[in-house]
Short mmCIF file of C-alpha atoms and ligand atoms in Angstrom, two decimals:
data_model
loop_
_atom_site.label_atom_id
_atom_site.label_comp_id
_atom_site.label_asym_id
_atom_site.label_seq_id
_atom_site.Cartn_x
_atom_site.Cartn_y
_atom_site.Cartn_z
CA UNK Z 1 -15.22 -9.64 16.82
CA UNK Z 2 -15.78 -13.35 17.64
CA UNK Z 3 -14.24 -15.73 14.88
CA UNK Z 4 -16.94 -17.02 12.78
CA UNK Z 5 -14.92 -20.82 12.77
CA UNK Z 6 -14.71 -22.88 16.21
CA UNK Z 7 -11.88 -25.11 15.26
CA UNK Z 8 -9.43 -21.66 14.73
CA UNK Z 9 -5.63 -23.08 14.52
CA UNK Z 10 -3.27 -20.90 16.65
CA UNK Z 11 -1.46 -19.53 13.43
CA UNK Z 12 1.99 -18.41 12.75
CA UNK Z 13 2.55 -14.53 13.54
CA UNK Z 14 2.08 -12.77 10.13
CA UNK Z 15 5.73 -10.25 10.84
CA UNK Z 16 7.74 -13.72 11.89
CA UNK Z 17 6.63 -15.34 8.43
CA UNK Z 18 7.43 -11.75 6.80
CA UNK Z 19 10.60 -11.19 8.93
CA UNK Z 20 11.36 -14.97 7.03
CA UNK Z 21 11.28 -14.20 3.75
CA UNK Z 22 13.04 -10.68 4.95
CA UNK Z 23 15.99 -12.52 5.61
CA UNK Z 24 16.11 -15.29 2.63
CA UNK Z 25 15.91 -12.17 0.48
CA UNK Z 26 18.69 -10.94 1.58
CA UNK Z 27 20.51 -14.51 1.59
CA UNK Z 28 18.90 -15.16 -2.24
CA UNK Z 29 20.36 -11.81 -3.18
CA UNK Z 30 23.85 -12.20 -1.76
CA UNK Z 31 24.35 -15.85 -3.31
CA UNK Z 32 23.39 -14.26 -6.49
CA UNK Z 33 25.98 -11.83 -6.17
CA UNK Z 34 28.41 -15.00 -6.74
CA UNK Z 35 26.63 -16.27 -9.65
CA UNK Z 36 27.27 -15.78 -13.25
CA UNK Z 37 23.71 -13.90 -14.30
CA UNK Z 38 22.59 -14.30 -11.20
CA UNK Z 39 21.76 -10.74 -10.90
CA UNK Z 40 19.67 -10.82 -14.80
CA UNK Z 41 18.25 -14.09 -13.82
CA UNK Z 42 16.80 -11.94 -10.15
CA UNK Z 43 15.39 -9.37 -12.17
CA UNK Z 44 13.86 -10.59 -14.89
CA UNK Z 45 12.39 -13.90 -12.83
CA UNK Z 46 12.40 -13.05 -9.30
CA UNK Z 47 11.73 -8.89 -8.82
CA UNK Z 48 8.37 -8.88 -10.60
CA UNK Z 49 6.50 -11.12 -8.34
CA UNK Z 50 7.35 -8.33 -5.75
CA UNK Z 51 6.28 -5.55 -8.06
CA UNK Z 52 2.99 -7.09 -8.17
CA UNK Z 53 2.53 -7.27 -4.98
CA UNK Z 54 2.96 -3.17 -4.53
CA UNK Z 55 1.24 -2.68 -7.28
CA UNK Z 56 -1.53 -4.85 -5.44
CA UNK Z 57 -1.57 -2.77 -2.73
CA UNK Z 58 -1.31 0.66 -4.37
CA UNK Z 59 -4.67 -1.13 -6.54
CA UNK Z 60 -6.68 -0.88 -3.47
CA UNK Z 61 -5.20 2.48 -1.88
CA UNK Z 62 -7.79 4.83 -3.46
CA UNK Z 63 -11.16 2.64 -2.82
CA UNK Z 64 -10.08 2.28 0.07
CA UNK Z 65 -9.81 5.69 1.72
CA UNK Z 66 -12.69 6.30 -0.72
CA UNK Z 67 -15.04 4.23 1.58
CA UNK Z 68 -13.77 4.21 4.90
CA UNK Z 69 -13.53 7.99 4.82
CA UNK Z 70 -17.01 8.50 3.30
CA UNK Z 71 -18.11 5.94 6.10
CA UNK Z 72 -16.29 7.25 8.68
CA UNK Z 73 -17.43 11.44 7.91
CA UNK Z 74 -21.26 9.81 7.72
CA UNK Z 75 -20.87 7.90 10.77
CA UNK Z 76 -19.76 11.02 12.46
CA UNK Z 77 -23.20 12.76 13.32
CA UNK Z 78 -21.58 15.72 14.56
CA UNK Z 79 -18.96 17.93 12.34
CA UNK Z 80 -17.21 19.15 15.17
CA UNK Z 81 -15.83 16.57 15.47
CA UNK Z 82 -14.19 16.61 12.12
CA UNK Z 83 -12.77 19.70 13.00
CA UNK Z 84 -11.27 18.45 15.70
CA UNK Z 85 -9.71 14.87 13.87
CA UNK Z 86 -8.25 17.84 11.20
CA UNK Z 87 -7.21 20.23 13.45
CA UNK Z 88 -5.27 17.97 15.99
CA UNK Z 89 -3.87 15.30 13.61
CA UNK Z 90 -2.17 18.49 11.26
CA UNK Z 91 -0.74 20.07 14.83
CA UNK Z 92 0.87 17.04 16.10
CA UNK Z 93 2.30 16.34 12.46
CA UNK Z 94 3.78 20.06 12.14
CA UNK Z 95 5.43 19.28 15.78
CA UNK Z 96 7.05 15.85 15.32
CA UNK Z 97 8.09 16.99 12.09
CA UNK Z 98 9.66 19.95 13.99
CA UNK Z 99 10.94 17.31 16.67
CA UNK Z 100 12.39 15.01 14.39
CA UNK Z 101 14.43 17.90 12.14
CA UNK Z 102 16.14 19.00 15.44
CA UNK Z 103 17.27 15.58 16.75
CA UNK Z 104 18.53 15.13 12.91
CA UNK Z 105 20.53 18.18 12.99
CA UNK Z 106 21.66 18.10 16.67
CA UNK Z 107 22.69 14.61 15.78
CA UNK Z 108 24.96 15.48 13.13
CA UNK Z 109 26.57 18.06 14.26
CA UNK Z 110 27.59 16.29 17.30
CA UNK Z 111 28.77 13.31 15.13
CA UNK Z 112 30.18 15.42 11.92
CA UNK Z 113 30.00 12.73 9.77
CA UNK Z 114 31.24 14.63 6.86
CA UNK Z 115 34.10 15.48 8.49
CA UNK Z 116 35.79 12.32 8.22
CA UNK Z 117 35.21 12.17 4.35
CA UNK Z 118 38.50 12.43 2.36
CA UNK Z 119 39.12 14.81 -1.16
CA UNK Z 120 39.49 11.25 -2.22
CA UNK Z 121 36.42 9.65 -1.57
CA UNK Z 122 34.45 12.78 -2.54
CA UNK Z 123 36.70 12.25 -5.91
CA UNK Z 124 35.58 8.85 -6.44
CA UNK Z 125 32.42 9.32 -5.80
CA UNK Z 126 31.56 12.29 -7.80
CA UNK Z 127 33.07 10.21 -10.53
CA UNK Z 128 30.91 7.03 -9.91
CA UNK Z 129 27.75 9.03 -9.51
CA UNK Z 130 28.15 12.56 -10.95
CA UNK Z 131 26.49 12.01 -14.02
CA UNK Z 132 24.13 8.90 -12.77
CA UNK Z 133 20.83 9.21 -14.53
CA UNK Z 134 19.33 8.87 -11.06
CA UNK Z 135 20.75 12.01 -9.67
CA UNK Z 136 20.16 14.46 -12.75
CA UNK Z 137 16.72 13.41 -12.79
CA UNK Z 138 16.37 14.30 -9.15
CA UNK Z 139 17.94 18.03 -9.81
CA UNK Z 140 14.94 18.22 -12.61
CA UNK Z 141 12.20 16.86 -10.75
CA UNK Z 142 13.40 19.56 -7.95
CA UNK Z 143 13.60 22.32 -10.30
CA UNK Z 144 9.61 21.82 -11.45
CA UNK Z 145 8.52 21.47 -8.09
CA UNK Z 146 10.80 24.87 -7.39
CA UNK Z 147 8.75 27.06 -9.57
CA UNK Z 148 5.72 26.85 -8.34
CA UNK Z 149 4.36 29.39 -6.50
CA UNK Z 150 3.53 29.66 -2.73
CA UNK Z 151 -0.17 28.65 -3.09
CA UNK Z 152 0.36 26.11 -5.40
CA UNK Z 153 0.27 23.69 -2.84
CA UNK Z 154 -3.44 24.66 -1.91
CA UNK Z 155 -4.20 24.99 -5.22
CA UNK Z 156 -3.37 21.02 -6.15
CA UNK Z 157 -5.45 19.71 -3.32
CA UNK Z 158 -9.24 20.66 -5.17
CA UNK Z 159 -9.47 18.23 -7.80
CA UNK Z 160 -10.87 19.43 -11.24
CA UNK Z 161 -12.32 15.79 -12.04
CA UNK Z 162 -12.89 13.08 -9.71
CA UNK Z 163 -11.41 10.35 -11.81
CA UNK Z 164 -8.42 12.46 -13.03
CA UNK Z 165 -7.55 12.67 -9.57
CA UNK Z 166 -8.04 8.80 -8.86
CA UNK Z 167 -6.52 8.05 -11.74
CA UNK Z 168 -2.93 8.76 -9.84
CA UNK Z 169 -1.91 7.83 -6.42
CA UNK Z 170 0.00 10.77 -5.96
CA UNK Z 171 -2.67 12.94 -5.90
CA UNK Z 172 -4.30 11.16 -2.80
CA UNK Z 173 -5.06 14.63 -1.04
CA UNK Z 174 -7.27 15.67 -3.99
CA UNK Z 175 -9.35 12.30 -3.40
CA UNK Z 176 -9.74 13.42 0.14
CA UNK Z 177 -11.07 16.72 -0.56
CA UNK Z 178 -13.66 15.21 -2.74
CA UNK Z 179 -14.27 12.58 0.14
CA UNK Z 180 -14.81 15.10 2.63
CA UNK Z 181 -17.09 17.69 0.84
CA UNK Z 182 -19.04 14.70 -0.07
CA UNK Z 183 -19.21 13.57 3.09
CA UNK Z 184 -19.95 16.57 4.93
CA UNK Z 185 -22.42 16.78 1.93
CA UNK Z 186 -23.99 13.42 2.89
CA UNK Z 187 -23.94 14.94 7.18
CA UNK Z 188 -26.20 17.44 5.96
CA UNK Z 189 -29.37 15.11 4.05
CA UNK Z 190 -31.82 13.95 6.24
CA UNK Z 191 -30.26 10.01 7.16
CA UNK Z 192 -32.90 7.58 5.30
CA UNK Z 193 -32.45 9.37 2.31
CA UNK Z 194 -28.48 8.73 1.92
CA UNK Z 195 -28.92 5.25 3.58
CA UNK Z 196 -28.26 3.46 0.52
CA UNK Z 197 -24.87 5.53 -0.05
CA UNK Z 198 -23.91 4.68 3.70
CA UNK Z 199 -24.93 1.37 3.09
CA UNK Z 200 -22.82 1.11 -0.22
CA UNK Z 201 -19.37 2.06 1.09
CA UNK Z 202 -19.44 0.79 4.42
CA UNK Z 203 -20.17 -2.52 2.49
CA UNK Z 204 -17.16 -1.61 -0.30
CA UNK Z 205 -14.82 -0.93 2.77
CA UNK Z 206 -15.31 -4.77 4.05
CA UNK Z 207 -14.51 -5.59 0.65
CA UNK Z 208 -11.18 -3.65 0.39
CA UNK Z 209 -10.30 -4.51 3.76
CA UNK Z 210 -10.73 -8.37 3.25
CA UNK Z 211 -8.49 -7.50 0.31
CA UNK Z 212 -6.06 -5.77 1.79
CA UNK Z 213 -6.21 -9.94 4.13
CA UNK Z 214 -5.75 -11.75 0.69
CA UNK Z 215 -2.62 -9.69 -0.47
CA UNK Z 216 -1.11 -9.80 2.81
CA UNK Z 217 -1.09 -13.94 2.25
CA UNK Z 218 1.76 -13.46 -0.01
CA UNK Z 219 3.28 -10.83 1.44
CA UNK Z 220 6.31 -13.08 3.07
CA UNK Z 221 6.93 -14.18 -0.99
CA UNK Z 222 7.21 -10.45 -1.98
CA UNK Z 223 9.19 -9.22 0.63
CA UNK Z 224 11.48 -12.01 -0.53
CA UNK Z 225 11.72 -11.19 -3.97
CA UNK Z 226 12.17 -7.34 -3.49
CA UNK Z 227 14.52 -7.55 -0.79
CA UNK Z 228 16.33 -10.18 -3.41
CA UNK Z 229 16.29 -7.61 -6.18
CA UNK Z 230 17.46 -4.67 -3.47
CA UNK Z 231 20.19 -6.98 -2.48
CA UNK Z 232 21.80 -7.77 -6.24
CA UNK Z 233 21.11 -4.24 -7.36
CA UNK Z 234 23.23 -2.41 -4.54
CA UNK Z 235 26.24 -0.67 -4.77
CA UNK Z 236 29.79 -2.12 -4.21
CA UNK Z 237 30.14 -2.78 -0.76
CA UNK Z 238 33.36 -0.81 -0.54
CA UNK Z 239 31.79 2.82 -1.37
CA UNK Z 240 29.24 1.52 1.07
CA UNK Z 241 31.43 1.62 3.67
CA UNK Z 242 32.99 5.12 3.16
CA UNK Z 243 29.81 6.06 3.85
CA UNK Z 244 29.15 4.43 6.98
CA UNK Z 245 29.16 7.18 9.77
CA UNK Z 246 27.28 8.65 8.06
CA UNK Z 247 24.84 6.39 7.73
CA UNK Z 248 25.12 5.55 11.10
CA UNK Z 249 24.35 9.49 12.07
CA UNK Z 250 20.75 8.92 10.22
CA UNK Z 251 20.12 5.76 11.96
CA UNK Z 252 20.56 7.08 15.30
CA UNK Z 253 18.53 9.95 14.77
CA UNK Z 254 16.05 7.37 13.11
CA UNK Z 255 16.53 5.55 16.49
CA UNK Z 256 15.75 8.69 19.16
CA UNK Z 257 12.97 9.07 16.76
CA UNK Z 258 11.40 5.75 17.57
CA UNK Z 259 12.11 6.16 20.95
CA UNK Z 260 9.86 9.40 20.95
CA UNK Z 261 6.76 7.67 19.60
CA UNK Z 262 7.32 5.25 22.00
CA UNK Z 263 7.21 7.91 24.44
CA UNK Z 264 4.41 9.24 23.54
CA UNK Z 265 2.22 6.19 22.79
CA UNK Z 266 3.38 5.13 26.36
CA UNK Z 267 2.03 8.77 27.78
CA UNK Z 268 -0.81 9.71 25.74
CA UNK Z 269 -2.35 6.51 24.27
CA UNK Z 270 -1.45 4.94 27.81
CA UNK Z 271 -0.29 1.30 25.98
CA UNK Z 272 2.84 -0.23 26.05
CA UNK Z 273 5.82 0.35 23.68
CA UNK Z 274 5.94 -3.56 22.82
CA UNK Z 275 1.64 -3.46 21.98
CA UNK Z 276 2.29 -0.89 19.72
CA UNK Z 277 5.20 -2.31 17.90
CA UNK Z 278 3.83 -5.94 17.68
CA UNK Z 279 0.69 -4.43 15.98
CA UNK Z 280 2.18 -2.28 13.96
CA UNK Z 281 5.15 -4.16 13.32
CA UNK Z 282 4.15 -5.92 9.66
CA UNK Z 283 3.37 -2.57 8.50
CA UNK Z 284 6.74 -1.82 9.26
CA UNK Z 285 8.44 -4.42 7.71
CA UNK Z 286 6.41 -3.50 4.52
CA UNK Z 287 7.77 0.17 4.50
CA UNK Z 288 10.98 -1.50 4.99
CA UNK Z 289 10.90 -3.69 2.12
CA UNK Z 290 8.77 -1.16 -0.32
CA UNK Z 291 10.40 1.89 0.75
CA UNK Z 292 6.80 4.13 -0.25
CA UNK Z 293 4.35 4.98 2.98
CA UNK Z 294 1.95 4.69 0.11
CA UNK Z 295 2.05 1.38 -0.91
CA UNK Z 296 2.28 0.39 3.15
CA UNK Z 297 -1.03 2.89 3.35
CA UNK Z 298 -3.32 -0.10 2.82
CA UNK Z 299 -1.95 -2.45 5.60
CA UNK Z 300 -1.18 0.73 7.74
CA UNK Z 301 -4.60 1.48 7.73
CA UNK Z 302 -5.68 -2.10 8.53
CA UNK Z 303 -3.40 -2.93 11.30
CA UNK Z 304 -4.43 0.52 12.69
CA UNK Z 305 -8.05 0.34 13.09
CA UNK Z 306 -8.28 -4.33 13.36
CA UNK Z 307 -5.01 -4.21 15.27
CA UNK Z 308 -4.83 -1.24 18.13
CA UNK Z 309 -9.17 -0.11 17.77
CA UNK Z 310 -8.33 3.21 16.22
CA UNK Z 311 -11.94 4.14 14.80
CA UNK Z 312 -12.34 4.67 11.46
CA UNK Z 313 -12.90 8.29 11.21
CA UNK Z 314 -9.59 8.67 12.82
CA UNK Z 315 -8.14 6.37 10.87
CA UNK Z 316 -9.14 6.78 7.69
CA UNK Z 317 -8.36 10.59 7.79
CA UNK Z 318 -5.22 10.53 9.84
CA UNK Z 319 -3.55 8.07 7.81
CA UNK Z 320 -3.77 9.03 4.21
CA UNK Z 321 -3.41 12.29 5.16
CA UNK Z 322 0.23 11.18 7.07
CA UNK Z 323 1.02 9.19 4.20
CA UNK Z 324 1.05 12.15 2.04
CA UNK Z 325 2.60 15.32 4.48
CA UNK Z 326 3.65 13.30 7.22
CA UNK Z 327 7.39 12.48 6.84
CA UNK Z 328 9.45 12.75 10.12
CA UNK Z 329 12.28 9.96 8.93
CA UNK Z 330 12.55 12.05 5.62
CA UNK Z 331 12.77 15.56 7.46
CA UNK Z 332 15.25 14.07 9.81
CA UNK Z 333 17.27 12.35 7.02
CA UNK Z 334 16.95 15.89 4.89
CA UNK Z 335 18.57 17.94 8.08
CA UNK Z 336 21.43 15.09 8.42
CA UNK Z 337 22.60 14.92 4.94
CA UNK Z 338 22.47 18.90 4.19
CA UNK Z 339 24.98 19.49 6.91
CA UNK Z 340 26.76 16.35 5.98
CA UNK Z 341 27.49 17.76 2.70
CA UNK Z 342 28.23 21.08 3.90
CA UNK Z 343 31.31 19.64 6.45
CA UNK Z 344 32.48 17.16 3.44
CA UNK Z 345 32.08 20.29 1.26
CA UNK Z 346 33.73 22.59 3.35
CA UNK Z 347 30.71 24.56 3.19
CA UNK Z 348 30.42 26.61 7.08
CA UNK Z 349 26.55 26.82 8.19
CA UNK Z 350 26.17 29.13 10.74
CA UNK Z 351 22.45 29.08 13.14
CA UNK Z 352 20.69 30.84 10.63
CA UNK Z 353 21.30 28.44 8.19
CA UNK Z 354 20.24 25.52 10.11
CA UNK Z 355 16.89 27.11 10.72
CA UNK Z 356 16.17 27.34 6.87
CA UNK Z 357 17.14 23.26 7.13
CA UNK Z 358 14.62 23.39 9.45
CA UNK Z 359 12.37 25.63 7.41
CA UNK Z 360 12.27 24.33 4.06
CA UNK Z 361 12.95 20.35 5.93
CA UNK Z 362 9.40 21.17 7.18
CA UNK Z 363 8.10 22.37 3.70
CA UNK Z 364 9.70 19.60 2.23
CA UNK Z 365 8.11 16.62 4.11
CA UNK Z 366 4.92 17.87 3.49
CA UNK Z 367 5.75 18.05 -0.50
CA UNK Z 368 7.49 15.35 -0.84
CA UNK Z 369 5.86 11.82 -2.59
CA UNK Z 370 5.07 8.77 -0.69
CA UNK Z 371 7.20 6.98 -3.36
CA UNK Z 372 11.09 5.83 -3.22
CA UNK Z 373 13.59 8.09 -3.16
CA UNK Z 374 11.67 11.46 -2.99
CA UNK Z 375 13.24 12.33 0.34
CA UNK Z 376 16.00 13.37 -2.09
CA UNK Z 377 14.60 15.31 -4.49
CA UNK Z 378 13.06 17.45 -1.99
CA UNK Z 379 16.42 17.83 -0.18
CA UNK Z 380 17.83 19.55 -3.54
CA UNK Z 381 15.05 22.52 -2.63
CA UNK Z 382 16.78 21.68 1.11
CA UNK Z 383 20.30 22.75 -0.01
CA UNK Z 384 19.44 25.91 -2.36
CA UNK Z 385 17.37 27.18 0.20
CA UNK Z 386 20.47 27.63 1.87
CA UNK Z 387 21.72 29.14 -0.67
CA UNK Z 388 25.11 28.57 -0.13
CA UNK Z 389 25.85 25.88 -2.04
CA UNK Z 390 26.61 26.21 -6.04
CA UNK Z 391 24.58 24.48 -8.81
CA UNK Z 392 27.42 21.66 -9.01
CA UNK Z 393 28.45 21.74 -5.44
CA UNK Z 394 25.23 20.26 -5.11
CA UNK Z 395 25.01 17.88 -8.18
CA UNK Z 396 28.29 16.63 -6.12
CA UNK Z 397 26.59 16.37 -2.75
CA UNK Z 398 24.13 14.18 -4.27
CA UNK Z 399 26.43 12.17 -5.75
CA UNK Z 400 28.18 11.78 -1.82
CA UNK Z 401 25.31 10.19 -0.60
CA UNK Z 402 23.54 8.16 -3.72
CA UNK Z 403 25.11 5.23 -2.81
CA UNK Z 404 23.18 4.77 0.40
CA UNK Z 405 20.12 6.55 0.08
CA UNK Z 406 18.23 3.03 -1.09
CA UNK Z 407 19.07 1.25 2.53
CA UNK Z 408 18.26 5.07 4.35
CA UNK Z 409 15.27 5.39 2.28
CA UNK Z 410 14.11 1.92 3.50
CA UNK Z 411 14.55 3.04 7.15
CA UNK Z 412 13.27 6.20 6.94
CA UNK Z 413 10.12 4.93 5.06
CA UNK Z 414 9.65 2.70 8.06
CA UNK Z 415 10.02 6.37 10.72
CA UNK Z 416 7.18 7.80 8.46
CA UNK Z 417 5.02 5.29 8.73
CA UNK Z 418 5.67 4.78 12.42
CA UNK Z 419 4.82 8.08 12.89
CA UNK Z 420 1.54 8.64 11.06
CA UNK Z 421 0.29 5.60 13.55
CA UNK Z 422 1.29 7.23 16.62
CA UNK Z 423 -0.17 10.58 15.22
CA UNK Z 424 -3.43 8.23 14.77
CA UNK Z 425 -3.45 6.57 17.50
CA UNK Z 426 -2.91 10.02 19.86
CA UNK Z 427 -5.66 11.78 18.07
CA UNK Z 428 -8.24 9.02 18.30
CA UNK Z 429 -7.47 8.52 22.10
CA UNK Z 430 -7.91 12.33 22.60
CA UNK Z 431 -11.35 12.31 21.25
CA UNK Z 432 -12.88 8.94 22.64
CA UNK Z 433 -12.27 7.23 19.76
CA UNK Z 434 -9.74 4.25 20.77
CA UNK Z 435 -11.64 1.24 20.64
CA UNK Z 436 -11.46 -2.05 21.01
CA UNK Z 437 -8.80 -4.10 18.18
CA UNK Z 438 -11.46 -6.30 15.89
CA UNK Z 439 -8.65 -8.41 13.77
CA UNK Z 440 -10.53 -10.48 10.94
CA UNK Z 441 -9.20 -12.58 9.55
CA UNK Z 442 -8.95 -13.46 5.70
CA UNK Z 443 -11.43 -17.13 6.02
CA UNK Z 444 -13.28 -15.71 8.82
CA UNK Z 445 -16.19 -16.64 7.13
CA UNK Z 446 -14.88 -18.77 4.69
CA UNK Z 447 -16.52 -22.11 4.06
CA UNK Z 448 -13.96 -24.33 5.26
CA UNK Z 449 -15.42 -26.33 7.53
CA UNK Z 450 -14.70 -29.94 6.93
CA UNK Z 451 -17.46 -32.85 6.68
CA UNK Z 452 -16.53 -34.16 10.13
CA UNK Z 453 -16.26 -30.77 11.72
CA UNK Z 454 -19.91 -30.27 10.52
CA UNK Z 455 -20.96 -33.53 11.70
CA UNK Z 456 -19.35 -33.13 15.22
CA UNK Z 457 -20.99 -29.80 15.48
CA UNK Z 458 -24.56 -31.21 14.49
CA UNK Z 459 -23.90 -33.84 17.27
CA UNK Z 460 -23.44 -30.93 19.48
CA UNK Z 461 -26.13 -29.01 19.77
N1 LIG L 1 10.28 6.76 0.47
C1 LIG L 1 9.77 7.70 1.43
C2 LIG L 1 8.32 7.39 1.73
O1 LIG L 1 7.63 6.84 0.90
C3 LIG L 1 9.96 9.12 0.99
C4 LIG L 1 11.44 9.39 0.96
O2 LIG L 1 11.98 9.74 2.02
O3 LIG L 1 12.07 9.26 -0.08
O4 LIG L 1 7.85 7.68 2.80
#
């Protein structure tokens, strides 16, 4: 789209300024360290401007896959179609899950990270974290999402009441069941009769979208303040470190994960590795900094379709849908740190036993929330799948790895979202429906032109 204002400024990349206040974050955080109440005074003054800002973004979530997906299933003309977006976009996501589960568990067992661990650092650490409110409400929330039953998961998709299910961003894939029946609903009335619908949401998704512009103004500000509250609230650097290899095991299988979208943006979206990442790349830093794929969602979705030209039908389906049971950093962390805790354990895992990682890692990533820290809860289900493990062994492996799981979840929240764009990007290509990028700009159309500009252009014409 041609910008709206002839005097455009060349402006400042929006992931350098973000990258920016990355970075001060950090500093802010580790000067506080060395101040008396510095940590309080970060908390209580500084972390709440960057709670806003997610809570912002998880505001405009829901109206906005309500109208670009009613949009995009009306624009659509032919169902088929549909099928196809579905079909291909769930396949792809059951194989890179698949893809990044192995690399995770071929990584670790060449590294053995938990092999290195001493009875003395397992010791301490059990201590520090054993009873942590933070683990023992993990080992509940896994225990209610145990017993349900195999269908259950089917069964919470159809929504009983449309607002119940908006009223909670976690139940996103009831909100696109409605959208789709509704759509395909809409597919089916003769088109001047549902105009005014069409009409209403493709005018609401301009809205959100120009939204989704305003809140990414101060989105250098709020990376700064969460990264600053991340910072003062982390663990002692010292327990940190016992737990660097393996740390280091997830990142490189984080790493070869990256490397395969890469791959395949390079040989099925035909674009180049640095296009992809450039676009993509504030997104990225968001997941980063928010560590939930649904609070990114918003700005996923924009960079997505403005950005790289994925259409909106594509987009808008793909996306939420990734957000929710796409998860190929969590899988991959799940494999690394359930055989991590079986060498620190002493627990052997023979083949069979890495295939139920594989298994129930699969399950998992589809069940787990878009939200911090879930990747653990599922990986309780993870480790008594295997059933080798006893009910405190496993209170004890979580305890093992608490103290990184906030800088892991960061990284692996920044894999998921990586991946549901390259799912999104594949799927529209493979249908036609890779467009050209239309970036808007928040004051595209605002009315900023100055008194001389407007005299110089009258002198113009
Ligand atoms: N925080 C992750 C996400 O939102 C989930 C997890 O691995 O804990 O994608």
């Amino acid at each position: 789209m041609t910008k709206a204002l002839p005097n455009q400024k060349k402006k400042f990349p929006l992931h350098l300024k973000i990258l920016i206040g990355m970075f001060l974050g950090i500093g802010f955080g580790l000067a506080m360290w060395y101040v008396d109440g510095g940590k309080d005074f970060t908390l209580d003054w500084i972390k709440p401007w960057g709670s806003i800002f997610i809570k912002l973004l998880k505001l405009i979530a829901i109206p906005l896959i309500l109208a670009s997906l009613i949009k995009g299933i009306s624009d659509l003309q032919d169902i088929s179609k549909f099928k196809k977006i579905g079909g291909r976009s769930i396949l792809i996501y059951v194989g890179t899950t698949i893809i990044a589960i192995t690399i995770g568990l071929v990584i670790v067992n060449i590294m053995q990270p938990g092999g290195g661990v001493s009875e003395e650092t397992i010791e301490t650490l059990t201590q520090t974290y054993g009873n942590d409110p933070g683990i023992v409400n993990k080992m509940v929330a896994a225990e209610s999402q145990k017993s349900a039953g195999p269908l259950q998961f089917v069964e919470d998709m159809v929504p009983s009441n449309l607002f119940g299910a908006m009223a909670d961003n976690g139940n996103m894939l009831q909100v696109i069941f409605f959208v789709i029946f509704f759509g395909v609903a809409m597919l089916l009335i003769p088109e001047e009769r549902v105009k005014p619908i069409k009409d209403f949401f493709d005018a609401l998704n301009d809205v959100v979208l120009k939204m989704v512009d305003l809140i990414m103004l101060s989105a250098p500000y709020a990376v700064f303040a969460l990264l600053a509250a991340v910072v003062v609230s982390s663990e002692d650097p010292e327990i940190l470190v016992a737990l660097l290899w393996y740390a280091l095991t997830v990142i490189i299988g984080l790493l070869l994960m990256v490397g395969f979208y890469l791959f395949l943006i390079g040989v099925f979206v035909k674009k180049s590795p640095f296009w992809f990442l450039e676009k993509l790349a504030p997104a990225q830093l968001l997941a980063f900094t928010t560590s939930s794929s649904a609070a990114t969602l918003p700005v996923t979705m924009e960079r997505v379709e403005e950005h790289m030209g994925v259409e909106k039908e594509v987009a808008s389906f793909v996306l939420p849908v990734g957000a929710t049971i796409n998860m190929d950093g969590t899988s991959l962390y799940q494999a690394v740190a359930a055989v991590f805790i079986a060498q620190a354990l002493g627990v052997p895992l023979d083949l069979m036993d890495q295939l139920t990682i594989v298994l129930t890692a699969l399950m998992a990533s589809i069940g787990s929330a878009a939200v911090p820290g879930a990747g653990m809860v599922m990986l309780v289900i993870v480790l008594q799948a295997v059933g080798k493990f006893e009910p405190d062994q496993i209170a004890i492996g979580l305890a093992l790895i608490f103290a990184v799981d906030r800088p892991l979840d960061m990284l692996r929240t920044t894999i998921n979202v990586t991946g549901d764009a390259t799912v999104s990007l594949i799927v529209a290509k493979s249908i036609g429906k890779l467009g050209e990028p239309h970036v808007e700009d928040w004051d595209d159309y605002a009315e900023n032109l100055s008194h001389d500009d407007l005299v110089q252009e009258k002198s113009d014409k």
